[in-house]
Amino acid sequence: MKFHVITLGCQMSAADGAETAADFRRRGWQATAVPAQADAIFLTTCSVRRHAEERALSLIGRLREWKAQDPRRLLVVAGCVAQRLGSRLTKRFPHIDCVVGARHAGHYAEIVAEALKDRISASPQAMPKPLATPRGAGIPLGGPVQHLTIIRGCSCACSYCIVPSVRGSESCRPVEEILDEAHARIQNGARELTLLGQRVNAYRSDGMDFPDLLRALDALPGLRRLRFMSPHPTLCTDRLAAAIRECRTVCEWVHLPAQSGCDRILGLMRRGYSRQQFLDTAERLRATVPDVVISTDIIVGFPSETETDFTQTLTMLEELRPATAFCFKYSARETTPAAALADDVPAPVKEKRLAAVNAAVERLTRQALDAQVGGIVEVLAETSTFGRTRTGFKTRWQSPAAAGDLISIRVNSATRRTLLGDINEPNTP
Ligand code: SAH
Ligand code: SF4
Ligand code: F3S
């Protein structure tokens, strides 16, 4: 049985896909990068904006042809669109064999295997289940940089967001399980781990909170870097800042989603902070963690957002000075509280505001990259000539290094998004 995995959406969706691929392999199936060679396609989908959902639906539509080439092939649709639309998906796309919603993330492989067991055993290439589970199986073979989900779901109530309704409320994985998985991943080659959760710093389990968990993971031998995303601004405590500063592996990069710089809009969004409280949080982080780099998320065109409200987002960005930001046009999502408000910012205005924030972000990114030129940065090689700095900047160099190594790079120049440099030989002038 050969399977091919496609992941759409956030890093948690990608991590779900990687975990499922590892579980399939443990069942004796083989991964293929070529859909035409696959007996099964496993797709995880995103529903966060209308556009993301449309992308998933259009891909499912295009897979009709793949399925038609051999009706024994299996198409499995998982993730947030699967959760939101359920059987409406199979009604619209009868070529789907199995729909499994995002609330089952973590158990996708067993659900798929059970739901399709007759079909799978009838498959021409079905392989027997291996007798023994090889050591490390079930842990994605993801190279030196890997993701590790620590919280599933979200218990926040941001008024625009569909995630809590599709993923359900927050559930934290036990500390022991996280430490075991981190250990197994390091054994499998991981050097950098990114802890994932929609509000990753809401973590609490077995008497430990998020800063405690960072300290516990920091002690793991073989781990070189630890990142996390996304922390919620209201939970960025002084204890968290101290853990970032004091832990050897925890990187000086924090993704702190602002969403807006206008108090009235932040209130309607139910984000739980004001513009000033948000900026103070970033300032406290900067005061505790020297040279910390901040990135953010912005939504433009939220219901009733005026030109003056929007200007406040632009001025907030100038004060925050993020190194980068992901900016989105507001998209009304069925069943969210914000969907009850009139989606009254006209599409061309949303477009114009998006272009304006993107231009501001482009300039801030340029300045952040330029500030690195002439300096020496520590890079974790993800391939022989590409890696990232601790602060998250993409970096390329010429002479090959070994993937997984920490190397020192002298930065010569920067493109729009990437630092360019050479390996710094410490003993040459
Ligand atoms: N849990 C994370 C992000 C989850 S979704 C957090 O709270 O930071 C990723 C980003 O998508 C959000 O930060 C937000 O900027 C954007 N987003 C979520 N819902 C949206 C919507 N309905 N319309 C436009 N952007 C949205
Ligand atoms: Fe959505 Fe807010 Fe939860 Fe992030 S914190 S996933 S924006 S509800
Ligand atoms: Fe999308 Fe679901 Fe992630 S809606 S952003 S794939 S949690």
Short mmCIF file of C-alpha atoms and ligand atoms in Angstrom, two decimals:
data_model
loop_
_atom_site.label_atom_id
_atom_site.label_comp_id
_atom_site.label_asym_id
_atom_site.label_seq_id
_atom_site.Cartn_x
_atom_site.Cartn_y
_atom_site.Cartn_z
CA MET A 1 0.00 0.00 0.00
CA LYS A 2 1.54 3.30 -1.09
CA PHE A 3 0.24 6.55 0.35
CA HIS A 4 0.79 10.22 -0.40
CA VAL A 5 0.14 12.97 2.17
CA ILE A 6 -0.92 16.52 1.30
CA THR A 7 -1.22 19.12 4.05
CA LEU A 8 -2.97 22.48 3.75
CA GLY A 9 -3.18 25.09 6.52
CA CYS A 10 -1.18 25.87 9.62
CA GLN A 11 1.83 24.15 11.13
CA MET A 12 -0.44 22.08 13.35
CA SER A 13 -2.14 20.71 10.26
CA ALA A 14 1.29 19.97 8.77
CA ALA A 15 2.32 18.26 12.02
CA ASP A 16 -0.89 16.17 11.94
CA GLY A 17 -0.01 15.10 8.38
CA ALA A 18 3.55 14.16 9.32
CA GLU A 19 2.35 12.21 12.36
CA THR A 20 -0.22 10.33 10.27
CA ALA A 21 2.43 9.50 7.65
CA ALA A 22 4.61 8.04 10.42
CA ASP A 23 1.67 6.01 11.76
CA PHE A 24 0.92 4.69 8.25
CA ARG A 25 4.56 3.65 7.87
CA ARG A 26 4.35 1.84 11.20
CA ARG A 27 1.45 -0.12 9.71
CA GLY A 28 3.75 -1.22 6.93
CA TRP A 29 2.56 1.18 4.27
CA GLN A 30 5.02 3.01 2.07
CA ALA A 31 5.15 6.77 1.55
CA THR A 32 5.43 8.13 -1.98
CA ALA A 33 6.03 11.70 -3.09
CA VAL A 34 4.30 10.96 -6.41
CA PRO A 35 0.47 10.99 -6.30
CA ALA A 36 0.30 8.99 -9.55
CA GLN A 37 2.03 6.09 -7.76
CA ALA A 38 -0.17 6.28 -4.65
CA ASP A 39 -2.91 3.80 -3.72
CA ALA A 40 -4.15 6.30 -1.12
CA ILE A 41 -4.05 10.08 -0.69
CA PHE A 42 -4.41 11.56 2.77
CA LEU A 43 -5.28 15.27 2.75
CA THR A 44 -5.49 17.56 5.79
CA THR A 45 -7.44 20.74 5.17
CA CYS A 46 -7.79 24.29 6.54
CA SER A 47 -10.96 26.28 7.11
CA VAL A 48 -9.60 29.44 8.75
CA ARG A 49 -10.55 31.77 5.89
CA ARG A 50 -12.99 31.24 3.03
CA HIS A 51 -10.11 31.26 0.59
CA ALA A 52 -8.33 28.42 2.48
CA GLU A 53 -11.49 26.32 2.41
CA GLU A 54 -12.01 27.01 -1.31
CA ARG A 55 -8.46 25.88 -1.96
CA ALA A 56 -9.17 22.57 -0.22
CA LEU A 57 -12.43 22.07 -2.10
CA SER A 58 -10.83 22.81 -5.43
CA LEU A 59 -8.00 20.35 -4.73
CA ILE A 60 -10.53 17.66 -3.77
CA GLY A 61 -12.36 18.40 -7.02
CA ARG A 62 -9.15 17.97 -9.02
CA LEU A 63 -8.43 14.63 -7.31
CA ARG A 64 -11.55 13.21 -8.95
CA GLU A 65 -9.43 12.43 -11.99
CA TRP A 66 -6.74 10.68 -9.91
CA LYS A 67 -9.44 8.51 -8.37
CA ALA A 68 -11.10 7.80 -11.73
CA GLN A 69 -7.86 6.32 -13.06
CA ASP A 70 -8.23 3.43 -10.63
CA PRO A 71 -11.40 3.22 -8.54
CA ARG A 72 -9.57 1.02 -6.00
CA ARG A 73 -7.60 4.10 -4.98
CA LEU A 74 -8.55 5.65 -1.63
CA LEU A 75 -9.06 9.36 -0.96
CA VAL A 76 -9.13 10.42 2.70
CA VAL A 77 -9.99 14.01 3.65
CA ALA A 78 -9.07 15.04 7.20
CA GLY A 79 -8.62 18.27 9.15
CA CYS A 80 -10.66 21.39 9.68
CA VAL A 81 -12.78 21.41 6.50
CA ALA A 82 -13.57 17.73 7.12
CA GLN A 83 -14.68 18.63 10.65
CA ARG A 84 -16.76 21.61 9.54
CA LEU A 85 -18.52 20.05 6.55
CA GLY A 86 -18.55 16.35 7.53
CA SER A 87 -20.93 14.35 5.34
CA ARG A 88 -21.67 17.45 3.25
CA LEU A 89 -18.21 16.81 1.76
CA THR A 90 -19.00 13.29 0.58
CA LYS A 91 -22.34 14.47 -0.79
CA ARG A 92 -20.58 17.06 -2.91
CA PHE A 93 -17.60 14.84 -3.75
CA PRO A 94 -18.70 11.19 -3.94
CA HIS A 95 -15.15 10.17 -4.89
CA ILE A 96 -14.03 10.71 -1.26
CA ASP A 97 -13.69 7.37 0.57
CA CYS A 98 -13.32 8.63 4.14
CA VAL A 99 -13.87 11.95 5.95
CA VAL A 100 -12.22 12.35 9.34
CA GLY A 101 -12.56 15.66 11.20
CA ALA A 102 -9.86 17.66 13.01
CA ARG A 103 -11.13 16.64 16.44
CA HIS A 104 -9.65 13.21 15.71
CA ALA A 105 -6.17 14.65 15.04
CA GLY A 106 -3.68 12.40 16.80
CA HIS A 107 -5.71 9.30 15.86
CA TYR A 108 -6.16 9.74 12.12
CA ALA A 109 -4.26 6.61 11.05
CA GLU A 110 -6.16 4.19 13.30
CA ILE A 111 -9.54 5.68 12.30
CA VAL A 112 -8.69 5.51 8.59
CA ALA A 113 -7.37 1.94 8.91
CA GLU A 114 -10.53 0.84 10.74
CA ALA A 115 -12.97 2.68 8.44
CA LEU A 116 -11.35 1.33 5.28
CA LYS A 117 -10.08 -2.05 6.49
CA ASP A 118 -11.97 -4.13 3.92
CA ARG A 119 -10.93 -1.85 1.10
CA ILE A 120 -7.32 -1.75 2.26
CA SER A 121 -6.96 -5.53 2.49
CA ALA A 122 -8.48 -5.77 -1.01
CA SER A 123 -5.87 -3.37 -2.36
CA PRO A 124 -3.50 -5.00 -4.87
CA GLN A 125 -0.47 -3.74 -2.99
CA ALA A 126 -1.71 -4.30 0.55
CA MET A 127 1.16 -5.34 2.77
CA PRO A 128 0.95 -7.39 5.93
CA LYS A 129 1.24 -5.50 9.20
CA PRO A 130 4.83 -5.82 10.43
CA LEU A 131 5.27 -8.16 13.38
CA ALA A 132 7.36 -5.79 15.47
CA THR A 133 7.30 -2.02 15.54
CA PRO A 134 10.75 -0.78 14.62
CA ARG A 135 12.34 1.52 17.19
CA GLY A 136 11.41 5.14 16.57
CA ALA A 137 8.57 4.24 14.20
CA GLY A 138 5.57 6.46 14.64
CA ILE A 139 7.83 9.49 14.98
CA PRO A 140 8.05 11.47 11.74
CA LEU A 141 11.43 11.31 10.05
CA GLY A 142 11.42 15.05 9.55
CA GLY A 143 15.11 15.99 9.42
CA PRO A 144 16.87 18.37 11.81
CA VAL A 145 13.93 20.77 12.23
CA GLN A 146 10.67 19.26 13.50
CA HIS A 147 7.35 20.26 15.03
CA LEU A 148 5.83 18.87 18.19
CA THR A 149 2.17 19.50 19.05
CA ILE A 150 1.70 20.08 22.80
CA ILE A 151 -1.88 21.41 22.88
CA ARG A 152 -4.74 20.45 20.63
CA GLY A 153 -7.81 22.69 20.17
CA CYS A 154 -8.32 26.22 21.43
CA SER A 155 -10.35 27.58 24.36
CA CYS A 156 -10.08 31.20 23.31
CA ALA A 157 -13.08 32.99 21.93
CA CYS A 158 -11.68 35.38 19.34
CA SER A 159 -14.87 36.50 17.64
CA TYR A 160 -13.65 36.01 14.04
CA CYS A 161 -12.04 32.60 14.47
CA ILE A 162 -13.42 29.23 13.43
CA VAL A 163 -10.62 27.20 15.05
CA PRO A 164 -12.30 26.63 18.47
CA SER A 165 -15.45 25.33 16.78
CA VAL A 166 -13.62 22.95 14.43
CA ARG A 167 -10.81 21.82 16.74
CA GLY A 168 -12.72 21.85 20.02
CA SER A 169 -11.50 23.14 23.36
CA GLU A 170 -7.89 23.03 24.53
CA SER A 171 -6.40 19.76 25.64
CA CYS A 172 -2.79 19.59 26.84
CA ARG A 173 -0.73 16.48 26.25
CA PRO A 174 0.87 15.04 29.41
CA VAL A 175 4.40 16.24 30.20
CA GLU A 176 5.83 12.70 30.10
CA GLU A 177 4.39 12.06 26.66
CA ILE A 178 5.87 15.32 25.32
CA LEU A 179 9.29 14.59 26.83
CA ASP A 180 9.24 11.04 25.42
CA GLU A 181 8.29 12.27 21.98
CA ALA A 182 10.93 15.01 22.06
CA HIS A 183 13.52 12.40 23.08
CA ALA A 184 12.45 10.03 20.27
CA ARG A 185 12.59 12.85 17.74
CA ILE A 186 16.09 13.84 18.84
CA GLN A 187 17.10 10.17 18.45
CA ASN A 188 15.64 10.38 14.95
CA GLY A 189 17.75 13.38 14.00
CA ALA A 190 15.82 16.43 15.24
CA ARG A 191 18.09 19.25 16.44
CA GLU A 192 15.43 21.95 16.59
CA LEU A 193 11.89 21.48 17.88
CA THR A 194 8.99 23.92 17.50
CA LEU A 195 6.30 23.37 20.12
CA LEU A 196 2.85 23.91 18.62
CA GLY A 197 -0.47 25.02 20.04
CA GLN A 198 -3.05 27.63 19.05
CA ARG A 199 -2.25 29.27 22.41
CA VAL A 200 0.91 27.37 23.10
CA ASN A 201 1.69 29.29 26.29
CA ALA A 202 -1.64 28.24 27.82
CA TYR A 203 0.02 24.86 28.43
CA ARG A 204 -0.69 23.39 31.86
CA SER A 205 -0.43 19.75 32.85
CA ASP A 206 0.91 17.60 35.67
CA GLY A 207 1.51 20.66 37.82
CA MET A 208 3.66 22.30 35.15
CA ASP A 209 2.99 25.42 33.13
CA PHE A 210 4.55 26.52 29.84
CA PRO A 211 7.77 28.07 31.25
CA ASP A 212 8.29 24.88 33.32
CA LEU A 213 7.86 22.77 30.17
CA LEU A 214 10.41 24.90 28.29
CA ARG A 215 12.91 24.37 31.11
CA ALA A 216 12.28 20.61 31.15
CA LEU A 217 12.80 20.30 27.38
CA ASP A 218 15.85 22.57 27.50
CA ALA A 219 17.59 19.94 29.61
CA LEU A 220 17.29 17.22 26.93
CA PRO A 221 20.71 16.18 25.64
CA GLY A 222 21.15 16.58 21.89
CA LEU A 223 18.56 19.34 21.53
CA ARG A 224 20.08 22.50 20.11
CA ARG A 225 17.11 24.79 19.60
CA LEU A 226 13.60 25.14 20.93
CA ARG A 227 10.91 27.38 19.46
CA PHE A 228 7.18 27.68 20.08
CA MET A 229 4.11 29.08 18.32
CA SER A 230 1.81 30.81 18.75
CA PRO A 231 1.94 32.33 22.21
CA HIS A 232 -1.07 34.42 23.19
CA PRO A 233 -0.12 37.98 24.19
CA THR A 234 -2.18 37.88 27.40
CA LEU A 235 -0.19 34.87 28.63
CA CYS A 236 3.30 36.28 27.99
CA THR A 237 4.29 36.53 31.62
CA ASP A 238 7.58 37.64 33.16
CA ARG A 239 8.22 33.96 33.99
CA LEU A 240 7.96 33.12 30.30
CA ALA A 241 10.34 35.95 29.35
CA ALA A 242 12.80 34.74 32.00
CA ALA A 243 12.60 31.16 30.67
CA ILE A 244 13.31 32.39 27.14
CA ARG A 245 16.33 34.32 28.39
CA GLU A 246 17.69 31.59 30.63
CA CYS A 247 17.17 28.43 28.55
CA ARG A 248 20.16 27.59 26.36
CA THR A 249 18.04 26.18 23.54
CA VAL A 250 15.09 28.59 23.51
CA CYS A 251 15.50 30.94 20.55
CA GLU A 252 15.21 34.73 20.62
CA TRP A 253 12.19 34.84 18.36
CA VAL A 254 8.59 35.27 19.45
CA HIS A 255 5.56 35.26 17.16
CA LEU A 256 3.13 37.56 18.93
CA PRO A 257 -0.12 37.97 16.96
CA ALA A 258 -1.53 41.49 17.40
CA GLN A 259 -4.43 41.28 14.86
CA SER A 260 -5.16 45.02 15.13
CA GLY A 261 -3.78 48.24 16.63
CA CYS A 262 -7.17 49.77 17.34
CA ASP A 263 -8.76 49.34 20.78
CA ARG A 264 -12.33 49.36 19.49
CA ILE A 265 -11.57 46.63 16.93
CA LEU A 266 -9.54 44.59 19.45
CA GLY A 267 -12.60 44.74 21.72
CA LEU A 268 -14.89 43.50 18.94
CA MET A 269 -12.35 40.78 18.18
CA ARG A 270 -12.41 39.74 21.89
CA ARG A 271 -8.65 39.47 21.98
CA GLY A 272 -8.47 40.35 25.68
CA TYR A 273 -5.91 43.19 25.44
CA SER A 274 -5.69 46.83 24.39
CA ARG A 275 -3.18 48.26 21.93
CA GLN A 276 -1.08 49.62 24.82
CA GLN A 277 -1.19 46.37 26.78
CA PHE A 278 -0.03 44.51 23.67
CA LEU A 279 2.83 46.95 23.04
CA ASP A 280 3.82 46.81 26.73
CA THR A 281 3.99 43.00 26.50
CA ALA A 282 6.36 43.26 23.53
CA GLU A 283 8.41 45.90 25.36
CA ARG A 284 8.73 43.72 28.48
CA LEU A 285 9.91 40.83 26.32
CA ARG A 286 12.50 43.06 24.67
CA ALA A 287 13.68 44.35 28.05
CA THR A 288 14.22 40.81 29.36
CA VAL A 289 15.45 39.03 26.23
CA PRO A 290 18.19 41.05 24.52
CA ASP A 291 17.88 41.19 20.70
CA VAL A 292 14.63 39.22 20.67
CA VAL A 293 12.95 39.37 17.26
CA ILE A 294 9.17 39.68 17.13
CA SER A 295 6.79 38.76 14.32
CA THR A 296 3.03 39.14 14.23
CA ASP A 297 -0.32 38.49 12.52
CA ILE A 298 -2.67 41.24 11.31
CA ILE A 299 -6.29 41.15 10.12
CA VAL A 300 -7.48 44.10 8.01
CA GLY A 301 -11.07 44.99 7.18
CA PHE A 302 -12.74 43.57 10.30
CA PRO A 303 -16.47 44.56 10.38
CA SER A 304 -16.89 48.31 10.94
CA GLU A 305 -13.13 49.06 10.68
CA THR A 306 -12.81 52.71 9.60
CA GLU A 307 -9.86 54.37 7.90
CA THR A 308 -8.89 55.87 11.28
CA ASP A 309 -9.08 52.45 12.97
CA PHE A 310 -6.90 51.00 10.24
CA THR A 311 -4.34 53.82 10.59
CA GLN A 312 -3.94 52.73 14.20
CA THR A 313 -2.87 49.29 12.98
CA LEU A 314 -0.25 50.95 10.79
CA THR A 315 1.08 53.11 13.64
CA MET A 316 1.05 50.09 15.99
CA LEU A 317 3.26 48.23 13.49
CA GLU A 318 5.70 51.16 13.46
CA GLU A 319 5.90 51.00 17.25
CA LEU A 320 6.14 47.20 17.43
CA ARG A 321 8.70 46.98 14.62
CA PRO A 322 8.16 43.27 13.86
CA ALA A 323 10.74 41.60 11.59
CA THR A 324 7.85 40.13 9.65
CA ALA A 325 4.05 39.80 9.77
CA PHE A 326 1.40 37.59 8.21
CA CYS A 327 -1.41 39.87 7.08
CA PHE A 328 -4.91 38.73 6.13
CA LYS A 329 -8.14 40.25 4.86
CA TYR A 330 -10.99 39.55 7.27
CA SER A 331 -13.05 36.60 6.12
CA ALA A 332 -16.46 36.02 7.72
CA ARG A 333 -16.72 32.44 8.97
CA GLU A 334 -20.09 30.78 9.53
CA THR A 335 -20.97 30.17 13.21
CA THR A 336 -18.38 32.63 14.59
CA PRO A 337 -19.71 35.57 16.66
CA ALA A 338 -18.21 38.08 14.19
CA ALA A 339 -20.26 36.55 11.38
CA ALA A 340 -23.29 38.18 13.00
CA LEU A 341 -21.75 41.61 12.31
CA ALA A 342 -22.16 43.13 8.86
CA ASP A 343 -19.08 42.37 6.74
CA ASP A 344 -19.22 46.00 5.68
CA VAL A 345 -15.69 46.89 4.60
CA PRO A 346 -15.91 46.72 0.79
CA ALA A 347 -13.61 44.22 -0.92
CA PRO A 348 -11.52 46.89 -2.73
CA VAL A 349 -10.97 48.71 0.59
CA LYS A 350 -9.82 45.47 2.25
CA GLU A 351 -7.50 44.94 -0.69
CA LYS A 352 -6.07 48.46 -0.37
CA ARG A 353 -5.52 48.07 3.39
CA LEU A 354 -3.85 44.71 2.88
CA ALA A 355 -1.48 46.25 0.33
CA ALA A 356 -0.70 49.08 2.77
CA VAL A 357 0.17 46.76 5.70
CA ASN A 358 2.14 44.50 3.41
CA ALA A 359 4.17 47.47 2.16
CA ALA A 360 4.89 48.53 5.75
CA VAL A 361 5.90 44.96 6.65
CA GLU A 362 8.13 44.71 3.59
CA ARG A 363 9.97 47.84 4.71
CA LEU A 364 10.32 46.58 8.31
CA THR A 365 11.62 43.23 7.05
CA ARG A 366 14.14 45.03 4.83
CA GLN A 367 15.40 47.01 7.82
CA ALA A 368 15.60 43.94 10.04
CA LEU A 369 17.58 41.99 7.42
CA ASP A 370 19.86 44.93 6.60
CA ALA A 371 20.69 45.28 10.29
CA GLN A 372 22.21 41.76 10.14
CA VAL A 373 24.56 42.53 7.22
CA GLY A 374 28.20 42.65 8.28
CA GLY A 375 27.50 40.58 11.41
CA ILE A 376 28.07 36.93 12.30
CA VAL A 377 25.04 34.74 12.98
CA GLU A 378 24.54 31.22 14.29
CA VAL A 379 22.62 29.12 11.77
CA LEU A 380 21.22 25.59 12.08
CA ALA A 381 21.77 23.95 8.69
CA GLU A 382 18.46 22.47 7.48
CA THR A 383 20.06 21.50 4.16
CA SER A 384 23.68 21.82 3.05
CA THR A 385 23.26 25.48 2.06
CA PHE A 386 20.11 26.71 3.84
CA GLY A 387 19.15 27.28 7.44
CA ARG A 388 17.77 29.80 9.91
CA THR A 389 19.28 32.05 12.55
CA ARG A 390 18.11 31.73 16.15
CA THR A 391 16.03 34.84 15.46
CA GLY A 392 14.31 33.07 12.56
CA PHE A 393 15.95 34.75 9.54
CA LYS A 394 16.33 32.49 6.49
CA THR A 395 19.98 32.22 5.51
CA ARG A 396 21.83 30.84 2.47
CA TRP A 397 25.53 30.21 1.91
CA GLN A 398 27.70 28.57 -0.77
CA SER A 399 30.10 25.93 0.56
CA PRO A 400 28.14 22.90 1.76
CA ALA A 401 27.67 22.14 5.46
CA ALA A 402 26.20 19.03 7.10
CA ALA A 403 22.44 19.25 7.74
CA GLY A 404 21.82 19.41 11.49
CA ASP A 405 25.08 21.27 12.27
CA LEU A 406 25.18 24.64 13.96
CA ILE A 407 27.37 26.86 11.85
CA SER A 408 28.62 30.38 12.03
CA ILE A 409 27.83 32.58 9.04
CA ARG A 410 29.29 35.96 8.14
CA VAL A 411 26.41 37.88 6.54
CA ASN A 412 27.38 39.68 3.33
CA SER A 413 24.04 40.85 1.97
CA ALA A 414 20.30 40.28 2.07
CA THR A 415 17.62 39.64 -0.54
CA ARG A 416 13.95 40.47 0.14
CA ARG A 417 13.58 37.69 2.68
CA THR A 418 16.92 35.95 3.04
CA LEU A 419 20.39 36.63 4.42
CA LEU A 420 23.30 35.64 2.17
CA GLY A 421 26.71 34.85 3.60
CA ASP A 422 29.73 32.60 3.91
CA ILE A 423 30.74 30.09 6.53
CA ASN A 424 32.84 32.00 9.00
CA GLU A 425 36.18 30.30 9.65
CA PRO A 426 36.93 31.43 13.20
CA ASN A 427 40.70 31.47 12.76
CA THR A 428 40.93 33.46 9.56
CA PRO A 429 40.85 37.26 9.72
N1 SAH B 1 -3.86 30.61 17.29
C1 SAH B 1 -3.13 31.55 16.58
C2 SAH B 1 -3.48 31.69 15.12
C3 SAH B 1 -4.54 30.91 14.50
S1 SAH B 1 -5.10 31.27 12.90
C4 SAH B 1 -3.27 32.85 17.28
O1 SAH B 1 -4.23 33.13 17.95
O2 SAH B 1 -2.39 33.64 17.09
C5 SAH B 1 -3.79 32.18 12.16
C6 SAH B 1 -4.14 33.58 11.83
O3 SAH B 1 -5.18 33.63 10.91
C7 SAH B 1 -4.65 34.42 12.99
O4 SAH B 1 -3.63 34.91 13.79
C8 SAH B 1 -5.39 35.52 12.28
O5 SAH B 1 -4.53 36.58 11.97
C9 SAH B 1 -5.85 34.86 11.00
N2 SAH B 1 -7.29 34.63 11.01
C10 SAH B 1 -7.99 33.81 11.82
N3 SAH B 1 -9.32 33.87 11.52
C11 SAH B 1 -9.44 34.76 10.50
C12 SAH B 1 -10.54 35.27 9.76
N4 SAH B 1 -11.80 34.88 10.03
N5 SAH B 1 -10.30 36.15 8.77
C13 SAH B 1 -9.03 36.55 8.50
N6 SAH B 1 -7.97 36.13 9.17
C14 SAH B 1 -8.16 35.23 10.17
FE1 SF4 B 2 -8.35 31.46 16.90
FE2 SF4 B 2 -7.97 33.16 18.88
FE3 SF4 B 2 -7.71 30.52 19.30
FE4 SF4 B 2 -5.92 31.83 17.84
S1 SF4 B 2 -6.33 32.17 20.03
S2 SF4 B 2 -6.87 29.88 17.34
S3 SF4 B 2 -7.14 33.36 16.78
S4 SF4 B 2 -9.61 31.59 18.80
FE1 F3S B 3 -6.54 26.10 9.45
FE2 F3S B 3 -7.39 24.33 11.12
FE3 F3S B 3 -4.94 25.29 11.31
S1 F3S B 3 -8.58 26.01 10.35
S2 F3S B 3 -5.21 27.38 10.60
S3 F3S B 3 -5.72 24.06 9.66
S4 F3S B 3 -6.28 24.75 12.99
#
